[in-house]
Tab-separated table of C-alpha atoms and ligand atoms in Angstrom:
chain	number	residue	atom	x	y	z
M	156	UNK	CA	287.476	31.290	97.064
M	157	UNK	CA	283.697	31.973	98.126
M	158	UNK	CA	281.694	29.625	100.868
M	159	UNK	CA	280.872	26.754	98.851
M	160	UNK	CA	277.483	26.500	96.339
M	161	UNK	CA	275.333	24.558	97.935
M	162	UNK	CA	276.369	21.464	95.074
M	163	UNK	CA	273.207	20.486	92.457
M	164	UNK	CA	272.767	16.862	94.087
M	165	UNK	CA	271.388	18.227	97.085
M	166	UNK	CA	269.159	21.221	95.704
M	167	UNK	CA	265.753	20.257	96.080
M	168	UNK	CA	264.487	21.607	93.004
M	169	UNK	CA	266.607	18.983	91.605
M	170	UNK	CA	264.819	16.717	93.429
M	171	UNK	CA	261.591	17.992	91.771
M	172	UNK	CA	263.267	18.001	88.530
M	173	UNK	CA	264.249	14.386	88.637
M	174	UNK	CA	260.665	12.885	90.040
M	175	UNK	CA	258.511	14.529	87.215
M	176	UNK	CA	260.477	13.302	84.827
M	177	UNK	CA	260.462	10.269	85.943
M	178	UNK	CA	256.923	10.189	86.763
M	179	UNK	CA	256.318	11.309	83.006
M	180	UNK	CA	258.481	8.703	82.191
M	181	UNK	CA	255.799	5.815	84.129
M	182	UNK	CA	252.714	7.610	82.806
M	183	UNK	CA	254.149	7.802	79.092
M	184	UNK	CA	254.991	4.017	79.471
M	185	UNK	CA	251.871	3.007	80.562
M	186	UNK	CA	249.533	4.889	78.393
M	187	UNK	CA	252.150	4.248	75.100
M	188	UNK	CA	252.742	0.355	75.877
M	189	UNK	CA	249.839	-0.654	78.162
M	190	UNK	CA	246.475	1.691	77.729
M	191	UNK	CA	246.748	2.867	74.217
M	192	UNK	CA	247.633	-1.252	73.236
M	193	UNK	CA	244.695	-2.601	74.936
M	194	UNK	CA	242.282	-0.174	74.249
M	195	UNK	CA	242.986	-1.183	70.679
M	196	UNK	CA	239.863	-4.037	68.923
M	197	UNK	CA	237.490	-6.104	70.568
M	198	UNK	CA	239.077	-7.913	72.896
M	199	UNK	CA	241.674	-6.708	75.137
M	200	UNK	CA	244.993	-8.487	74.278
M	201	UNK	CA	246.657	-9.717	77.494
M	202	UNK	CA	249.369	-7.330	79.114
M	203	UNK	CA	252.099	-9.066	77.228
M	204	UNK	CA	250.600	-9.461	73.906
M	205	UNK	CA	249.961	-5.685	74.502
M	206	UNK	CA	253.587	-4.566	75.435
M	207	UNK	CA	254.685	-6.455	72.088
M	208	UNK	CA	252.386	-4.851	69.621
M	209	UNK	CA	253.205	-1.417	70.555
M	210	UNK	CA	256.889	-2.626	69.874
M	211	UNK	CA	255.971	-3.882	66.867
M	212	UNK	CA	256.852	-7.684	67.756
M	213	UNK	CA	254.391	-10.743	66.532
M	214	UNK	CA	251.326	-11.139	68.773
M	215	UNK	CA	250.306	-14.527	69.396
M	216	UNK	CA	246.889	-15.497	67.271
M	217	UNK	CA	243.891	-17.083	69.182
M	218	UNK	CA	243.636	-20.513	68.134
M	219	UNK	CA	240.625	-22.651	67.018
M	220	UNK	CA	239.082	-25.123	69.778
M	221	UNK	CA	240.894	-27.727	67.632
M	222	UNK	CA	243.533	-30.771	69.233
M	223	UNK	CA	247.250	-29.546	69.065
M	224	UNK	CA	248.477	-30.854	65.925
M	225	UNK	CA	245.561	-32.976	64.299
M	226	UNK	CA	245.478	-32.598	60.638
M	227	UNK	CA	242.061	-30.926	59.827
M	228	UNK	CA	241.099	-33.820	57.510
M	229	UNK	CA	242.354	-37.066	56.614
M	230	UNK	CA	241.603	-36.782	53.292
M	231	UNK	CA	244.084	-35.361	51.054
M	232	UNK	CA	243.498	-34.503	47.170
M	233	UNK	CA	246.346	-37.146	45.486
M	234	UNK	CA	246.242	-38.879	42.749
M	235	UNK	CA	245.899	-41.717	45.139
M	236	UNK	CA	242.182	-40.075	46.225
M	237	UNK	CA	241.519	-39.325	42.540
M	238	UNK	CA	241.451	-42.870	41.659
M	239	UNK	CA	239.326	-44.117	44.562
M	240	UNK	CA	236.967	-41.786	43.552
M	241	UNK	CA	237.030	-42.923	39.910
M	242	UNK	CA	236.073	-46.743	40.896
M	243	UNK	CA	232.774	-45.467	42.939
M	244	UNK	CA	229.700	-47.517	41.154
M	245	UNK	CA	227.168	-45.904	40.935
M	246	UNK	CA	224.242	-48.236	40.722
M	247	UNK	CA	225.574	-50.285	43.747
M	248	UNK	CA	225.688	-46.811	45.906
M	249	UNK	CA	222.008	-46.438	44.679
M	250	UNK	CA	221.451	-49.597	46.568
M	251	UNK	CA	223.720	-48.818	49.798
M	252	UNK	CA	221.563	-45.295	49.815
M	253	UNK	CA	217.817	-47.310	49.295
M	254	UNK	CA	218.456	-49.564	52.592
M	255	UNK	CA	218.907	-45.923	55.525
M	256	UNK	CA	219.937	-42.673	53.718
M	257	UNK	CA	217.236	-42.206	51.565
M	258	UNK	CA	214.805	-41.804	54.532
M	259	UNK	CA	216.827	-38.348	55.236
M	260	UNK	CA	218.388	-37.210	52.067
M	261	UNK	CA	215.378	-38.315	49.790
M	262	UNK	CA	215.814	-40.788	47.343
M	263	UNK	CA	216.460	-37.491	44.950
M	264	UNK	CA	219.101	-36.388	46.613
M	265	UNK	CA	216.812	-33.121	48.657
M	266	UNK	CA	216.837	-33.647	52.395
M	267	UNK	CA	213.481	-34.187	53.486
M	268	UNK	CA	213.887	-31.507	56.445
M	269	UNK	CA	215.598	-28.469	56.997
M	270	UNK	CA	218.612	-29.594	58.779
M	271	UNK	CA	219.143	-32.903	56.382
M	272	UNK	CA	221.299	-31.312	53.620
M	273	UNK	CA	220.521	-32.176	49.987
M	274	UNK	CA	222.999	-34.115	48.080
M	275	UNK	CA	221.995	-34.308	44.593
M	276	UNK	CA	223.958	-32.724	42.245
M	277	UNK	CA	227.089	-32.298	44.699
M	278	UNK	CA	230.544	-33.519	43.203
M	279	UNK	CA	231.886	-36.975	44.238
M	280	UNK	CA	234.649	-35.343	45.810
M	281	UNK	CA	232.765	-33.341	48.102
M	282	UNK	CA	230.208	-36.310	49.159
M	283	UNK	CA	233.265	-38.577	49.676
M	284	UNK	CA	235.428	-36.553	51.910
M	285	UNK	CA	232.230	-35.602	54.453
M	286	UNK	CA	231.581	-39.515	54.667
M	287	UNK	CA	235.330	-39.666	55.097
M	288	UNK	CA	235.605	-36.918	58.018
M	289	UNK	CA	232.473	-38.349	59.301
M	290	UNK	CA	233.983	-42.100	59.577
M	291	UNK	CA	237.452	-41.130	61.226
M	292	UNK	CA	235.780	-38.023	63.345
M	293	UNK	CA	236.935	-34.911	61.980
M	294	UNK	CA	233.266	-34.203	61.346
M	295	UNK	CA	231.432	-34.010	64.558
M	296	UNK	CA	229.504	-37.244	63.783
M	297	UNK	CA	226.514	-37.041	66.025
M	298	UNK	CA	224.288	-37.884	63.558
M	299	UNK	CA	225.558	-39.435	60.570
M	300	UNK	CA	228.072	-41.352	62.812
M	301	UNK	CA	225.539	-44.447	62.808
M	302	UNK	CA	225.183	-44.929	59.075
M	303	UNK	CA	228.706	-44.168	58.701
M	304	UNK	CA	230.695	-46.662	60.494
M	305	UNK	CA	230.024	-49.820	58.993
M	306	UNK	CA	230.899	-48.547	55.469
M	307	UNK	CA	233.808	-49.475	54.229
M	308	UNK	CA	236.112	-47.844	51.371
M	309	UNK	CA	234.063	-48.872	48.243
M	310	UNK	CA	231.339	-48.430	49.940
M	311	UNK	CA	231.997	-44.366	50.513
M	312	UNK	CA	233.180	-43.834	46.847
M	313	UNK	CA	230.111	-46.046	45.568
M	314	UNK	CA	228.119	-43.438	47.563
M	315	UNK	CA	230.018	-40.531	46.380
M	316	UNK	CA	229.426	-41.304	42.940
M	317	UNK	CA	225.595	-42.506	42.822
M	318	UNK	CA	224.386	-38.573	44.567
M	319	UNK	CA	227.047	-37.181	42.517
M	320	UNK	CA	225.272	-38.946	39.263
M	321	UNK	CA	222.106	-37.495	40.442
M	322	UNK	CA	220.663	-34.410	38.655
M	323	UNK	CA	220.326	-31.342	40.290
M	324	UNK	CA	217.474	-30.335	40.565
M	325	UNK	CA	218.117	-27.005	41.129
M	326	UNK	CA	220.148	-26.262	37.853
M	327	UNK	CA	217.450	-25.096	36.109
M	328	UNK	CA	215.682	-23.057	38.786
M	329	UNK	CA	214.681	-19.401	38.660
M	330	UNK	CA	215.591	-18.260	41.593
M	331	UNK	CA	212.968	-16.501	42.375
M	332	UNK	CA	211.563	-17.534	45.933
M	333	UNK	CA	213.118	-15.160	48.155
M	334	UNK	CA	214.325	-11.687	46.879
M	335	UNK	CA	217.730	-11.121	46.519
M	336	UNK	CA	219.875	-9.719	49.013
M	337	UNK	CA	222.489	-7.148	47.880
M	338	UNK	CA	224.870	-7.755	50.348
M	339	UNK	CA	224.639	-11.339	49.784
M	340	UNK	CA	225.003	-11.132	46.639
M	341	UNK	CA	228.232	-9.186	46.998
M	342	UNK	CA	229.832	-11.274	48.926
M	343	UNK	CA	229.037	-14.396	46.653
M	344	UNK	CA	230.228	-12.336	43.689
M	345	UNK	CA	233.007	-10.525	44.424
M	346	UNK	CA	233.414	-11.020	48.485
M	347	UNK	CA	235.375	-8.046	50.592
M	348	UNK	CA	238.955	-7.841	50.174
M	349	UNK	CA	239.254	-5.666	53.267
M	350	UNK	CA	238.196	-8.005	55.159
M	351	UNK	CA	239.697	-11.024	53.210
M	352	UNK	CA	236.654	-12.665	52.228
M	353	UNK	CA	236.942	-13.989	48.970
M	354	UNK	CA	233.712	-14.297	46.335
M	355	UNK	CA	232.377	-17.886	47.988
M	356	UNK	CA	231.583	-18.217	43.914
M	357	UNK	CA	234.811	-18.392	43.508
M	358	UNK	CA	234.891	-21.528	45.462
M	359	UNK	CA	231.886	-22.923	45.609
M	360	UNK	CA	231.197	-22.284	42.024
M	361	UNK	CA	229.839	-21.132	39.327
M	362	UNK	CA	233.204	-19.031	38.493
M	363	UNK	CA	235.674	-21.950	40.101
M	364	UNK	CA	235.532	-25.127	42.237
M	365	UNK	CA	238.142	-25.513	44.940
M	366	UNK	CA	238.642	-29.340	45.416
M	367	UNK	CA	235.538	-30.897	47.687
M	368	UNK	CA	233.701	-27.718	47.961
M	369	UNK	CA	230.190	-28.688	48.205
M	370	UNK	CA	227.931	-26.892	45.638
M	371	UNK	CA	225.646	-24.725	47.992
M	372	UNK	CA	222.592	-23.371	45.043
M	373	UNK	CA	219.476	-25.014	46.602
M	374	UNK	CA	221.130	-26.343	49.759
M	375	UNK	CA	218.651	-25.993	52.715
M	376	UNK	CA	218.280	-22.539	54.609
M	377	UNK	CA	218.462	-24.082	58.151
M	378	UNK	CA	221.499	-26.540	57.405
M	379	UNK	CA	223.780	-23.650	55.789
M	380	UNK	CA	222.841	-20.915	58.762
M	381	UNK	CA	223.802	-24.343	61.456
M	382	UNK	CA	227.134	-25.151	58.947
M	383	UNK	CA	228.159	-21.259	58.622
M	384	UNK	CA	227.941	-20.602	62.422
M	385	UNK	CA	229.793	-23.858	63.069
M	386	UNK	CA	232.605	-23.127	60.411
M	387	UNK	CA	233.172	-19.555	61.819
M	388	UNK	CA	232.758	-20.967	65.880
M	389	UNK	CA	235.386	-23.731	64.690
M	390	UNK	CA	233.188	-26.453	66.294
M	391	UNK	CA	233.183	-27.250	63.134
M	392	UNK	CA	237.008	-28.293	61.731
M	393	UNK	CA	236.929	-30.435	58.917
M	394	UNK	CA	238.092	-27.958	56.354
M	395	UNK	CA	241.883	-28.410	54.456
M	396	UNK	CA	243.947	-25.076	55.959
M	397	UNK	CA	240.913	-23.714	57.227
M	398	UNK	CA	239.741	-22.770	53.907
M	399	UNK	CA	236.148	-22.013	55.009
M	400	UNK	CA	236.847	-21.093	58.554
M	401	UNK	CA	238.608	-17.924	57.349
M	402	UNK	CA	236.185	-17.274	55.616
M	403	UNK	CA	233.453	-18.034	57.715
M	404	UNK	CA	234.958	-16.398	61.117
M	405	UNK	CA	235.021	-13.190	59.058
M	406	UNK	CA	231.312	-12.824	58.314
M	407	UNK	CA	228.237	-11.388	60.749
M	408	UNK	CA	225.507	-13.204	62.115
M	409	UNK	CA	223.029	-11.031	59.424
M	410	UNK	CA	225.652	-11.807	56.171
M	411	UNK	CA	225.460	-15.633	57.506
M	412	UNK	CA	221.400	-15.539	57.543
M	413	UNK	CA	221.419	-13.377	54.358
M	414	UNK	CA	223.671	-15.790	52.329
M	415	UNK	CA	221.846	-18.841	53.692
M	416	UNK	CA	218.496	-17.591	52.134
M	417	UNK	CA	220.406	-16.403	49.421
M	418	UNK	CA	222.490	-20.202	48.217
M	419	UNK	CA	218.516	-21.443	49.565
M	420	UNK	CA	216.458	-19.497	47.664
M	421	UNK	CA	218.696	-19.568	44.312
M	422	UNK	CA	217.186	-23.230	43.829
M	423	UNK	CA	213.313	-21.906	44.952
M	424	UNK	CA	211.061	-22.528	42.111
M	425	UNK	CA	208.261	-20.462	43.725
M	426	UNK	CA	206.707	-23.862	45.899
M	427	UNK	CA	209.819	-24.618	47.931
C	246	HEC	C1	218.551	-39.404	60.239
C	246	HEC	C2	218.877	-38.797	58.937
C	246	HEC	C3	220.337	-39.334	58.414
C	246	HEC	C4	220.263	-40.312	57.782
C	246	HEC	C5	220.006	-41.532	58.168
C	246	HEC	C6	221.695	-40.005	56.941
C	246	HEC	N1	221.686	-38.965	57.036
C	246	HEC	FE1	223.371	-37.986	56.247
C	246	HEC	N2	223.480	-36.438	57.164
C	246	HEC	C7	221.711	-36.296	58.029
C	246	HEC	C8	222.131	-34.811	58.635
C	246	HEC	C9	221.435	-34.309	60.186
C	246	HEC	C10	223.635	-34.000	58.002
C	246	HEC	C11	224.029	-33.134	58.377
C	246	HEC	C12	225.270	-32.830	59.506
C	246	HEC	C13	225.148	-33.224	60.892
C	246	HEC	O1	224.468	-32.586	61.427
C	246	HEC	O2	225.806	-34.120	61.272
C	246	HEC	C14	223.706	-35.141	57.179
C	246	HEC	C15	224.871	-34.931	55.916
C	246	HEC	C16	225.456	-35.783	55.207
C	246	HEC	C17	226.912	-35.366	54.516
C	246	HEC	C18	227.623	-34.352	54.656
C	246	HEC	C19	227.046	-33.410	53.366
C	246	HEC	C20	227.971	-32.191	53.011
C	246	HEC	O3	226.854	-31.546	51.938
C	246	HEC	O4	228.324	-31.353	54.085
C	246	HEC	C21	226.655	-36.817	53.669
C	246	HEC	C22	227.766	-36.756	52.324
C	246	HEC	C23	225.544	-37.103	54.170
C	246	HEC	N3	225.163	-36.992	54.973
C	246	HEC	C24	225.354	-38.576	53.692
C	246	HEC	C25	224.520	-39.453	53.661
C	246	HEC	C26	224.477	-41.340	53.585
C	246	HEC	C27	225.374	-41.437	52.217
C	246	HEC	C28	223.771	-42.043	54.550
C	246	HEC	C29	223.510	-43.404	54.531
C	246	HEC	C30	224.416	-44.255	54.498
C	246	HEC	C31	223.083	-40.748	55.293
C	246	HEC	N4	223.575	-39.588	55.027
C	246	HEC	C32	222.527	-41.128	55.951
C	246	HEC	C33	220.803	-37.096	58.779
C	246	HEC	C34	221.339	-38.130	57.905
C	247	HEC	C1	238.501	-20.401	49.763
C	247	HEC	C2	237.634	-21.012	49.166
C	247	HEC	C3	236.126	-21.024	49.531
C	247	HEC	C4	235.415	-19.590	49.920
C	247	HEC	C5	235.867	-18.128	48.995
C	247	HEC	C6	234.189	-19.874	50.624
C	247	HEC	N1	234.554	-21.386	50.281
C	247	HEC	FE1	232.929	-22.204	51.782
C	247	HEC	N2	233.930	-24.098	52.080
C	247	HEC	C7	234.969	-24.238	50.581
C	247	HEC	C8	235.593	-25.714	51.207
C	247	HEC	C9	236.864	-26.283	50.756
C	247	HEC	C10	234.461	-25.861	51.723
C	247	HEC	C11	234.516	-27.683	52.223
C	247	HEC	C12	234.815	-27.705	53.877
C	247	HEC	C13	235.491	-28.929	54.249
C	247	HEC	O1	235.971	-29.713	53.573
C	247	HEC	O2	234.703	-29.824	55.038
C	247	HEC	C14	233.416	-25.080	52.180
C	247	HEC	C15	232.167	-25.103	53.210
C	247	HEC	C16	231.493	-24.445	53.260
C	247	HEC	C17	230.030	-24.842	53.867
C	247	HEC	C18	229.882	-26.128	54.590
C	247	HEC	C19	228.730	-26.753	53.439
C	247	HEC	C20	228.557	-28.252	53.237
C	247	HEC	O3	227.327	-28.729	52.705
C	247	HEC	O4	229.148	-28.991	54.467
C	247	HEC	C21	229.077	-23.257	53.568
C	247	HEC	C22	228.059	-23.635	54.117
C	247	HEC	C23	229.815	-22.333	53.107
C	247	HEC	N3	231.389	-22.816	52.489
C	247	HEC	C24	229.472	-21.530	52.466
C	247	HEC	C25	230.184	-20.549	51.826
C	247	HEC	C26	230.004	-18.974	51.860
C	247	HEC	C27	228.671	-18.775	51.920
C	247	HEC	C28	231.408	-18.455	51.350
C	247	HEC	C29	231.303	-16.868	50.817
C	247	HEC	C30	230.733	-15.875	51.630
C	247	HEC	C31	232.483	-19.416	51.150
C	247	HEC	N4	231.430	-20.250	51.578
C	247	HEC	C32	233.528	-18.819	50.635
C	247	HEC	C33	235.942	-23.140	50.854
C	247	HEC	C34	235.440	-22.047	50.294
């Protein structure tokens, strides 16, 4: 037997080899699990989310600022709600509206200011739902609160019947006021499937009508813009199942303003 050779573990090249491998491993973990996932998309996710996304585990989604567990609205489209809507008395609603509502929403249901929404031509369900949401505080009632707090459930359905009975002043309008923006028109008629945006017309008419979806044709431009921004940021969150927030969140500021111009322009007769 010759003199004992240096055992592999004592060989200095072994230590270098182990050290290099360990350093490579640390670098690979840092790049693959932390740096790459966190460099994806806007708003770098937290470290834990980055690791989860790297190894394919579900990542927590940011929540809209709504109190935990609170429903978006106390209104549900049940048979009972439809019965309440059917009991609305339009002429009693008209006299209720004459005392206060008309000052802002106009005797013909057309807002007297760009921030006061038009109510004429909207469905009973849409008017009823918004009034109930103001009453329960599900929709910010900073302005409307004072006018709805004294209303009884019967008053609400009478007012809804009244506004729904007013003729839609924009039904026959040519919409010649604003040049039609192709991008807005596409969103309205087709949506944007890649971003999960359904066509506005599929819920707001004329293609389809989701219960409670307000009519938008001829609506005040400034009002539309404010509401879309509030739905996008989540400060307005009374839409059942976040139907509208999930659309608004996907829209850019430019699209919001083009859509507001498009819908308000549809009611233009040239003079508005
Ligand atoms: C001082 C002006 C003012 C008065 C008076 C007023 N409103 Fe309003 N209303 C508003 C404004 C502004 C909004 C938009 C929402 C907001 O900013 O709170 C609104 C929103 C609404 C909406 C929601 C419309 C939509 O498309 O979402 C309904 C319905 C409504 N008002 C009905 C009424 C009724 C019924 C009365 C009378 C009982 C009334 N309003 C009195 C200013 C007024
Ligand atoms: C999946 C159906 C759906 C689609 C698609 C949709 N909406 Fe809505 N939208 C709703 C519903 C439902 C409401 C009523 C929310 C509530 O109950 O307050 C609403 C509310 C709104 C409001 C507030 C109106 C008011 O008077 O209070 C605006 C503005 C609006 N949508 C614009 C749009 C635009 C623009 C698009 C297309 C980019 C769009 N919506 C697509 C269902 C939809």
